[in-house]
Coordinates of C-alpha atoms and ligand atoms in Angstrom, one line a residue:
X1 CA -32.6 87.8 17.7
X2 CA -30.3 85.4 15.1
X3 CA -26.8 85.2 16.4
X4 CA -23.9 87.5 14.5
X5 CA -23.1 86.2 11.9
X6 CA -19.2 85.9 10.9
X7 CA -18.7 88.8 8.6
X8 CA -21.5 91.0 10.8
X9 CA -18.7 90.8 13.4
X10 CA -15.9 91.3 11.1
X11 CA -17.5 94.2 10.0
X12 CA -17.8 95.8 13.2
X13 CA -14.1 94.5 14.5
X14 CA -13.0 96.9 12.3
X15 CA -15.5 99.5 13.1
X16 CA -14.2 99.3 16.6
X17 CA -9.9 99.5 14.8
X18 CA -11.0 102.7 12.4
X19 CA -14.2 104.6 14.0
X20 CA -14.0 106.2 17.5
X21 CA -15.4 104.1 19.9
X22 CA -16.4 101.9 16.7
X23 CA -19.1 104.2 16.3
X24 CA -19.8 106.6 12.9
X25 CA -21.5 108.9 15.5
X26 CA -24.7 109.0 14.8
X27 CA -27.4 105.8 16.4
X28 CA -25.2 103.0 17.7
X29 CA -25.9 100.1 19.8
X30 CA -23.5 98.1 21.7
X31 CA -22.9 94.7 23.0
X32 CA -25.1 91.8 21.9
X33 CA -27.3 94.6 19.7
X34 CA -24.3 96.0 18.2
X35 CA -25.4 95.9 14.3
X36 CA -24.4 96.7 10.7
X37 CA -27.3 97.8 8.3
X38 CA -27.4 95.2 5.2
X39 CA -29.9 96.6 3.5
X40 CA -33.7 98.4 3.3
X41 CA -36.6 97.9 1.4
X42 CA -39.8 100.1 2.0
X43 CA -40.8 99.9 6.0
X44 CA -38.1 97.5 6.4
X45 CA -34.2 97.2 7.3
X46 CA -32.1 94.0 7.4
X47 CA -28.8 93.6 9.5
X48 CA -25.7 91.3 7.9
X49 CA -27.1 88.5 10.5
X50 CA -30.0 88.6 8.8
X51 CA -32.4 90.2 11.9
X52 CA -35.7 92.2 9.7
X53 CA -37.2 95.5 11.2
X54 CA -39.8 97.3 11.2
X55 CA -38.1 100.8 10.6
X56 CA -39.3 103.8 12.1
X57 CA -36.3 105.6 12.7
X58 CA -36.2 106.1 8.7
X59 CA -33.4 106.9 7.9
X60 CA -33.5 110.4 10.7
X61 CA -36.6 111.5 9.0
X62 CA -35.5 111.3 5.6
X63 CA -37.2 107.8 4.6
X64 CA -41.1 108.1 5.0
X65 CA -41.6 107.3 1.8
X66 CA -40.0 104.1 2.2
X67 CA -36.2 102.4 1.6
X68 CA -35.4 101.9 -2.0
X69 CA -38.6 103.6 -3.3
X70 CA -38.7 102.9 -7.1
X71 CA -39.6 105.9 -8.2
X72 CA -36.7 108.1 -6.6
X73 CA -34.5 105.7 -7.5
X74 CA -35.3 105.8 -11.0
X75 CA -35.2 109.1 -11.1
X76 CA -31.6 109.3 -9.6
X77 CA -30.3 106.4 -12.1
X78 CA -32.0 108.5 -15.3
X79 CA -30.2 111.8 -14.5
X80 CA -26.6 109.8 -13.6
X81 CA -26.2 109.7 -17.3
X82 CA -25.9 113.5 -17.2
X83 CA -23.4 113.8 -14.8
X84 CA -23.6 114.6 -11.3
X85 CA -22.7 117.6 -10.2
X86 CA -21.5 121.0 -11.8
X87 CA -20.7 123.8 -9.8
X88 CA -23.2 126.3 -12.2
X89 CA -26.5 126.5 -12.0
X90 CA -28.8 122.9 -13.2
X91 CA -32.0 122.5 -14.1
X92 CA -33.6 120.3 -11.0
X93 CA -32.2 123.2 -8.7
X94 CA -33.9 125.7 -10.5
X95 CA -37.4 123.5 -10.8
X96 CA -36.9 122.1 -6.8
X97 CA -36.8 126.0 -5.6
X98 CA -40.3 126.9 -8.1
X99 CA -41.8 124.2 -6.1
X100 CA -40.2 125.0 -2.7
X101 CA -41.5 128.6 -3.0
X102 CA -44.9 127.3 -3.9
X103 CA -45.3 124.7 -1.4
X104 CA -43.8 127.0 1.6
X105 CA -45.2 130.2 2.6
X106 CA -42.8 131.5 4.3
X107 CA -40.6 131.0 1.3
X108 CA -39.8 133.9 -1.3
X109 CA -36.7 132.3 -2.5
X110 CA -34.5 129.9 -1.8
X111 CA -30.6 129.0 -1.2
X112 CA -29.3 125.0 -0.8
X113 CA -26.5 123.5 1.6
X114 CA -26.1 120.0 2.5
X115 CA -27.2 119.5 6.1
X116 CA -29.7 120.4 8.1
X117 CA -26.7 121.7 10.4
X118 CA -25.6 124.0 7.4
X119 CA -29.3 125.4 6.5
X120 CA -30.0 126.6 9.9
X121 CA -25.9 127.9 10.6
X122 CA -26.9 129.9 6.9
X123 CA -30.0 131.6 8.4
X124 CA -28.5 132.1 11.6
X125 CA -25.9 134.4 9.8
X126 CA -27.8 136.1 7.1
X127 CA -30.5 137.2 9.9
X128 CA -27.3 138.4 11.8
X129 CA -26.3 140.2 8.6
X130 CA -29.9 141.7 7.9
X131 CA -30.0 143.1 11.5
X132 CA -26.9 143.7 11.9
X133 CA -26.9 142.6 15.7
X134 CA -24.5 139.4 16.7
X135 CA -27.3 137.4 19.4
X136 CA -29.5 135.1 18.6
X137 CA -31.6 133.4 21.0
X138 CA -32.4 129.2 20.7
X139 CA -34.8 126.9 23.0
X140 CA -33.1 125.1 25.7
X141 CA -32.9 121.6 24.6
X142 CA -34.1 122.7 21.0
X143 CA -31.8 121.0 18.6
X144 CA -30.6 122.6 15.3
X145 CA -27.6 120.6 14.3
X146 CA -24.0 120.2 15.3
X147 CA -22.6 124.0 14.7
X148 CA -21.0 126.3 17.7
X149 CA -24.2 128.0 17.7
X150 CA -26.4 125.0 18.3
X151 CA -24.9 122.8 20.8
X152 CA -26.4 125.4 23.2
X153 CA -27.8 124.1 25.7
X154 CA -29.0 121.0 24.1
X155 CA -29.3 118.8 26.9
X156 CA -27.7 120.3 29.7
X157 CA -27.8 118.6 33.0
X158 CA -28.3 115.4 31.0
X159 CA -24.4 115.0 30.8
X160 CA -23.8 114.8 34.3
X161 CA -25.7 111.9 36.3
X162 CA -29.5 113.7 36.1
X163 CA -30.1 112.3 39.7
X164 CA -27.4 115.2 40.2
X165 CA -28.4 118.2 38.2
X166 CA -32.2 117.8 39.5
X167 CA -33.8 117.8 43.9
X168 CA -37.5 117.6 43.4
X169 CA -38.5 120.4 41.1
X170 CA -35.8 122.1 40.8
X171 CA -32.7 121.5 38.8
X172 CA -29.2 122.7 39.6
X173 CA -28.6 124.9 36.0
X174 CA -28.1 128.5 35.6
X175 CA -31.1 130.8 35.0
X176 CA -32.2 131.8 31.2
X177 CA -30.7 133.1 29.1
X178 CA -27.2 132.2 30.3
X179 CA -26.1 128.8 27.8
X180 CA -23.5 125.6 28.4
X181 CA -21.8 124.4 25.8
X182 CA -22.6 121.3 24.9
X183 CA -19.2 120.0 23.7
X184 CA -16.0 121.3 24.5
X185 CA -14.4 123.1 22.2
X186 CA -16.7 126.0 20.9
X187 CA -14.8 129.7 21.8
X188 CA -16.4 131.4 24.3
X189 CA -17.5 134.4 22.4
X190 CA -19.8 132.2 20.3
X191 CA -21.6 130.9 23.5
X192 CA -22.2 134.4 24.7
X193 CA -23.7 135.5 21.6
X194 CA -26.5 133.2 22.1
X195 CA -29.6 133.1 24.6
X196 CA -31.9 130.7 26.1
X197 CA -35.4 130.2 26.5
X198 CA -37.3 127.6 27.9
X199 CA -40.0 126.1 24.9
X200 CA -43.4 126.8 25.2
X201 CA -43.1 129.2 27.9
X202 CA -43.7 132.7 26.5
X203 CA -43.7 135.1 29.2
X204 CA -40.0 134.1 30.3
X205 CA -39.1 134.1 26.2
X206 CA -40.6 137.4 25.9
X207 CA -38.6 138.7 29.5
X208 CA -35.6 137.5 27.6
X209 CA -36.3 138.8 24.1
X210 CA -37.6 142.5 25.6
X211 CA -34.6 142.9 27.9
X212 CA -31.9 142.1 25.0
X213 CA -34.1 143.7 21.7
X214 CA -30.9 145.9 20.8
X215 CA -29.0 142.9 20.7
X216 CA -31.0 140.1 18.8
X217 CA -31.2 139.5 16.1
X218 CA -33.0 136.7 15.5
X219 CA -35.0 133.6 17.2
X220 CA -34.7 130.0 16.6
X221 CA -37.3 127.4 17.4
X222 CA -38.3 124.0 16.3
X223 CA -41.7 124.6 15.8
X224 CA -42.2 121.1 17.6
X225 CA -39.7 121.2 19.9
X226 CA -37.7 117.2 19.5
X227 CA -41.3 115.3 19.8
X228 CA -42.8 118.2 22.0
X229 CA -45.9 120.3 19.9
X230 CA -46.0 123.7 20.7
X231 CA -48.9 124.8 23.1
X232 CA -51.9 126.6 22.0
X233 CA -51.0 130.3 20.8
X234 CA -47.2 129.6 21.7
X235 CA -45.8 130.1 18.2
X236 CA -48.5 132.8 18.0
X237 CA -47.0 134.9 20.7
X238 CA -43.6 134.3 19.5
X239 CA -44.4 135.9 15.5
X240 CA -46.1 138.7 17.8
X241 CA -43.3 139.1 20.1
X242 CA -41.0 138.9 17.5
X243 CA -42.1 141.2 15.1
X244 CA -43.3 144.4 18.0
X245 CA -39.3 143.8 18.8
X246 CA -38.1 144.0 15.4
X247 CA -36.6 140.5 15.7
X248 CA -36.8 137.8 12.9
X249 CA -38.2 134.7 13.5
X250 CA -36.8 131.1 12.2
X251 CA -38.2 128.0 12.1
X252 CA -36.7 125.2 11.8
X253 CA -37.9 122.8 9.9
X254 CA -35.7 120.0 9.0
X255 CA -37.4 117.7 10.7
X256 CA -41.8 119.4 10.4
X257 CA -40.6 120.1 6.7
X258 CA -43.2 118.5 4.3
X259 CA -43.7 116.4 7.2
X260 CA -46.6 117.5 9.6
X261 CA -47.8 119.1 5.8
X262 CA -47.0 119.9 2.5
X263 CA -46.0 123.5 3.7
X264 CA -45.0 122.1 6.7
X265 CA -45.4 123.4 10.8
X266 CA -45.8 126.8 9.4
X267 CA -48.8 125.8 7.3
X268 CA -50.3 122.7 10.3
X269 CA -49.3 125.4 13.1
X270 CA -50.9 128.4 10.7
X271 CA -47.8 130.5 11.8
X272 CA -45.4 132.2 9.7
X273 CA -41.9 133.0 10.6
X274 CA -39.4 135.3 8.3
X275 CA -36.4 132.7 7.5
X276 CA -36.7 128.8 7.2
X277 CA -34.5 125.9 7.2
X278 CA -34.9 122.0 6.2
X279 CA -33.8 118.9 4.8
X280 CA -34.5 115.4 5.4
X281 CA -37.7 114.6 3.5
X282 CA -37.2 117.8 1.6
X283 CA -33.5 116.4 0.7
X284 CA -35.6 113.6 -0.9
X285 CA -33.1 111.6 1.2
X286 CA -30.2 112.9 0.4
X287 CA -27.4 114.8 1.8
X288 CA -29.2 118.3 0.6
X289 CA -30.9 121.4 2.3
X290 CA -32.4 124.5 2.6
X291 CA -32.5 128.2 3.3
X292 CA -36.2 129.5 2.8
X293 CA -36.9 133.2 3.8
X294 CA -39.0 136.6 2.5
X295 CA -37.5 138.4 -0.3
X296 CA -36.1 141.4 1.0
X297 CA -33.7 139.2 3.7
X298 CA -33.0 136.2 1.3
X299 CA -31.5 139.1 -1.3
X300 CA -28.2 139.5 0.7
X301 CA -27.1 136.2 -1.0
X302 CA -27.9 137.9 -4.3
X303 CA -24.0 138.7 -4.7
X304 CA -25.2 141.6 -7.8
X305 CA -27.1 143.8 -5.7
X306 CA -24.5 146.1 -5.3
X307 CA -25.0 145.7 -1.7
X308 CA -22.3 146.3 0.7
X309 CA -24.6 143.4 2.9
X310 CA -24.0 140.5 0.6
X311 CA -23.4 137.2 2.3
X312 CA -21.8 134.8 0.2
X313 CA -23.3 131.4 0.2
X314 CA -21.8 128.4 -1.2
X315 CA -20.6 125.2 -1.5
X316 CA -19.3 122.5 -3.6
X317 CA -22.3 120.0 -3.6
X318 CA -25.4 123.1 -2.4
X319 CA -28.1 122.2 -5.3
X320 CA -26.4 118.9 -6.2
X321 CA -28.5 117.8 -9.4
X322 CA -28.6 114.5 -8.5
X323 CA -30.2 115.0 -5.1
X324 CA -32.6 117.8 -6.5
X325 CA -33.9 115.5 -9.0
X326 CA -34.5 112.7 -5.4
X327 CA -35.8 115.9 -3.6
X328 CA -38.2 116.7 -6.9
X329 CA -39.7 112.8 -7.2
X330 CA -40.2 112.9 -3.7
X331 CA -42.2 116.0 -3.0
X332 CA -44.6 115.1 -5.9
X333 CA -45.0 111.5 -4.5
X334 CA -45.3 113.6 -1.0
X335 CA -48.2 115.8 -2.9
X336 CA -50.1 113.1 -4.3
X337 CA -53.7 112.1 -2.8
X338 CA -53.8 110.7 0.2
X339 CA -50.5 110.3 1.3
X340 CA -50.9 112.6 4.8
X341 CA -53.8 111.1 5.1
X342 CA -52.5 107.6 5.4
X343 CA -49.6 109.0 7.1
X344 CA -51.4 110.1 10.1
X345 CA -53.5 107.6 10.3
X346 CA -51.2 105.2 10.6
X347 CA -49.8 107.1 13.2
X348 CA -53.2 107.8 15.2
X349 CA -53.9 104.1 15.4
X350 CA -50.6 102.7 16.4
X351 CA -50.8 105.7 19.6
X352 CA -53.6 104.5 20.4
X353 CA -53.0 101.1 20.5
X354 CA -50.0 101.7 22.5
X355 CA -52.0 104.5 25.0
X356 CA -54.9 101.2 25.3
X357 CA -52.4 98.5 25.8
X358 CA -50.2 100.6 28.7
X359 CA -53.4 101.8 30.0
X360 CA -54.7 97.9 30.6
X361 CA -51.5 97.0 31.9
X362 CA -51.4 100.1 34.5
X363 CA -48.3 102.0 33.2
X364 CA -47.9 105.5 33.8
X365 CA -47.2 106.6 30.4
X366 CA -47.7 109.6 27.5
X367 CA -47.3 109.3 24.2
X368 CA -46.0 113.1 23.0
X369 CA -45.5 114.5 19.6
X370 CA -48.3 114.4 17.1
X371 CA -49.2 110.7 14.5
X372 CA -46.5 111.3 12.4
X373 CA -43.9 111.7 15.1
X374 CA -44.0 110.8 18.7
X375 CA -42.8 108.4 21.6
X376 CA -43.5 106.9 24.8
X377 CA -42.8 108.4 28.0
X378 CA -43.6 106.7 31.5
X379 CA -44.7 109.5 33.9
X380 CA -47.9 110.8 34.4
X381 CA -46.0 114.5 34.7
X382 CA -47.1 117.1 32.1
X383 CA -44.2 117.2 29.5
X384 CA -44.2 121.3 27.6
X385 CA -40.5 121.7 28.2
X386 CA -36.8 120.6 28.3
X387 CA -36.5 120.4 31.9
X388 CA -39.9 118.8 32.0
X389 CA -37.7 115.9 30.5
X390 CA -35.2 116.0 32.6
X391 CA -37.8 115.8 35.3
X392 CA -39.3 112.7 33.7
X393 CA -36.2 111.1 33.1
X394 CA -35.6 110.9 37.1
X395 CA -38.8 109.1 37.7
X396 CA -38.5 106.0 38.6
X397 CA -40.2 104.0 36.1
X398 CA -38.8 105.7 33.6
X399 CA -35.4 105.6 34.9
X400 CA -35.6 101.6 34.8
X401 CA -38.0 101.2 32.0
X402 CA -36.4 103.7 28.7
X403 CA -33.1 101.4 27.9
X404 CA -35.0 97.8 28.5
X405 CA -38.6 99.5 26.5
X406 CA -36.1 100.4 23.7
X407 CA -34.2 97.3 23.7
X408 CA -37.0 95.1 23.5
X409 CA -38.7 96.7 20.5
X410 CA -35.2 96.2 19.0
X411 CA -35.3 92.0 19.6
X412 CA -38.8 92.4 18.8
X413 CA -37.9 93.4 14.8
X414 CA -38.6 96.8 15.3
X415 CA -36.1 99.5 15.1
X416 CA -36.8 103.3 16.5
X417 CA -34.5 106.3 18.0
X418 CA -34.1 106.5 21.7
X419 CA -37.2 108.9 21.8
X420 CA -38.9 108.9 18.7
X421 CA -40.9 106.8 16.2
X422 CA -40.8 108.1 12.9
X423 CA -43.8 106.9 11.2
X424 CA -44.0 106.9 6.9
X425 CA -46.4 106.3 4.4
X426 CA -44.5 103.5 4.2
X427 CA -46.0 101.8 6.9
X428 CA -48.7 99.2 6.4
X429 CA -51.2 96.9 8.0
X430 CA -48.5 94.4 8.5
X431 CA -45.7 96.2 10.2
X432 CA -48.7 97.8 12.2
X433 CA -49.7 94.3 13.3
X434 CA -46.3 93.2 13.7
X435 CA -45.1 96.5 15.9
X436 CA -48.1 95.9 18.6
X437 CA -46.6 92.1 19.1
X438 CA -43.5 93.8 19.6
X439 CA -45.2 96.6 22.0
X440 CA -47.3 93.9 23.8
X441 CA -43.4 91.7 24.2
X442 CA -41.9 95.3 25.7
X443 CA -45.0 95.9 28.3
X444 CA -44.6 92.2 29.7
X445 CA -41.1 93.1 30.2
X446 CA -41.5 96.5 32.0
X447 CA -44.2 95.4 33.8
X448 CA -42.3 93.0 35.0
Ligands
PLP1 C1 -34.6 120.3 13.6 C2 -33.1 120.0 13.5 N1 -32.4 120.7 13.1 C3 -31.4 120.4 12.5 C4 -30.9 119.1 12.4 C5 -29.6 119.1 11.8 O1 -29.6 118.6 10.4 P1 -28.5 117.1 9.9 O2 -28.3 116.1 10.5 O3 -28.6 117.0 8.2 O4 -27.0 118.6 9.9 C6 -31.5 118.1 12.7 C7 -31.1 116.5 12.9 O5 -31.6 116.1 13.4 C8 -32.7 118.0 13.6 O6 -33.4 117.5 13.8

């Protein structure tokens, strides 16, 4: 890595002075790896010291078509002459709603918000209003944003040292379905309205659903939880149990929407929920998210229905026309021939190459995920839910090498999140070759 420039150091000093922990709260690197991003183009980002990185963070997922995409930028620039915010129906939002309903299997109607957090929050509220019940069920380790219902049992156990909460194959956590709030400041009543189940464990989930069916409004699930794919039959089973018990099924497709397939995880895995939340790619790389679903549920948002059950849902920047223009241009490009095939082929190649390199170096490993979103775990242990990741994190090799792996990749020009690599249509042959070289360096470091 290059020596830090004076300008970047000044910015970092100001960050320390004016931001809590010098951080925006998202991904922050510390010490010699601290950086401020100067610009991004295509699959690459540059920091203010002139370091260039192949970007597998992709803005935490949305930028699959690459940064500063010319067609998206032109569409935005052209639209800006017509203004940027009206708080009244606008053309791009209506046209986008039509495209979303055509693309997404469960979507009869759509409402907009500005973040994935708001979208999942709104899904839960409308589900409770529709079913007239208060409880919701989420999965341990499942991420649905930052609202009070979402930060429940997101990473239980891992805030204490992992070793403290684990001995052998047991973990010191309350039994399902008791939630643990992940942050302070959440009213107890909210925590009490959340039930927790283990992802990919249909039997335990079914027992909880059956026991609480008279209080439960909805089950919310990331169809692929973080990077853990659903086991064969898990989503189908969830669909069946929720239907049998008259409970709504919500897919959080903030990550998977337009990524696993044009119709998202519901198309990819072939299971249709009642409601879904999406954002990231669907928002065209801007602050835009959607709540979509069955007409009879979504009609609770209809102010003119005269129904007592009407659910108010507004937002100053919800359905912002500039964001909707970016989203329209993004999904138009996503459905051009070959886009998904190329993304999957790129990811598959990187994944296979990484697996071969690790096998040759006799490093225990598994590469978990789908070809467009995955990462390595340095363990032979089967990973099918959050607790498996906790046990894996406690294994010596993973514990000693996780952060070395990520920082060595960073030092060799590869930017990624802690436990994720997002593959985009923007990644090309050069990027793959560069990344494979960085993998080789990181393998040298973790092998020694
Ligand atoms: C599955 C999932 N749901 C919800 C969210 C929250 O989205 P946002 O950060 O836009 O609030 C995220 C964010 O990464 C996510 O991955």
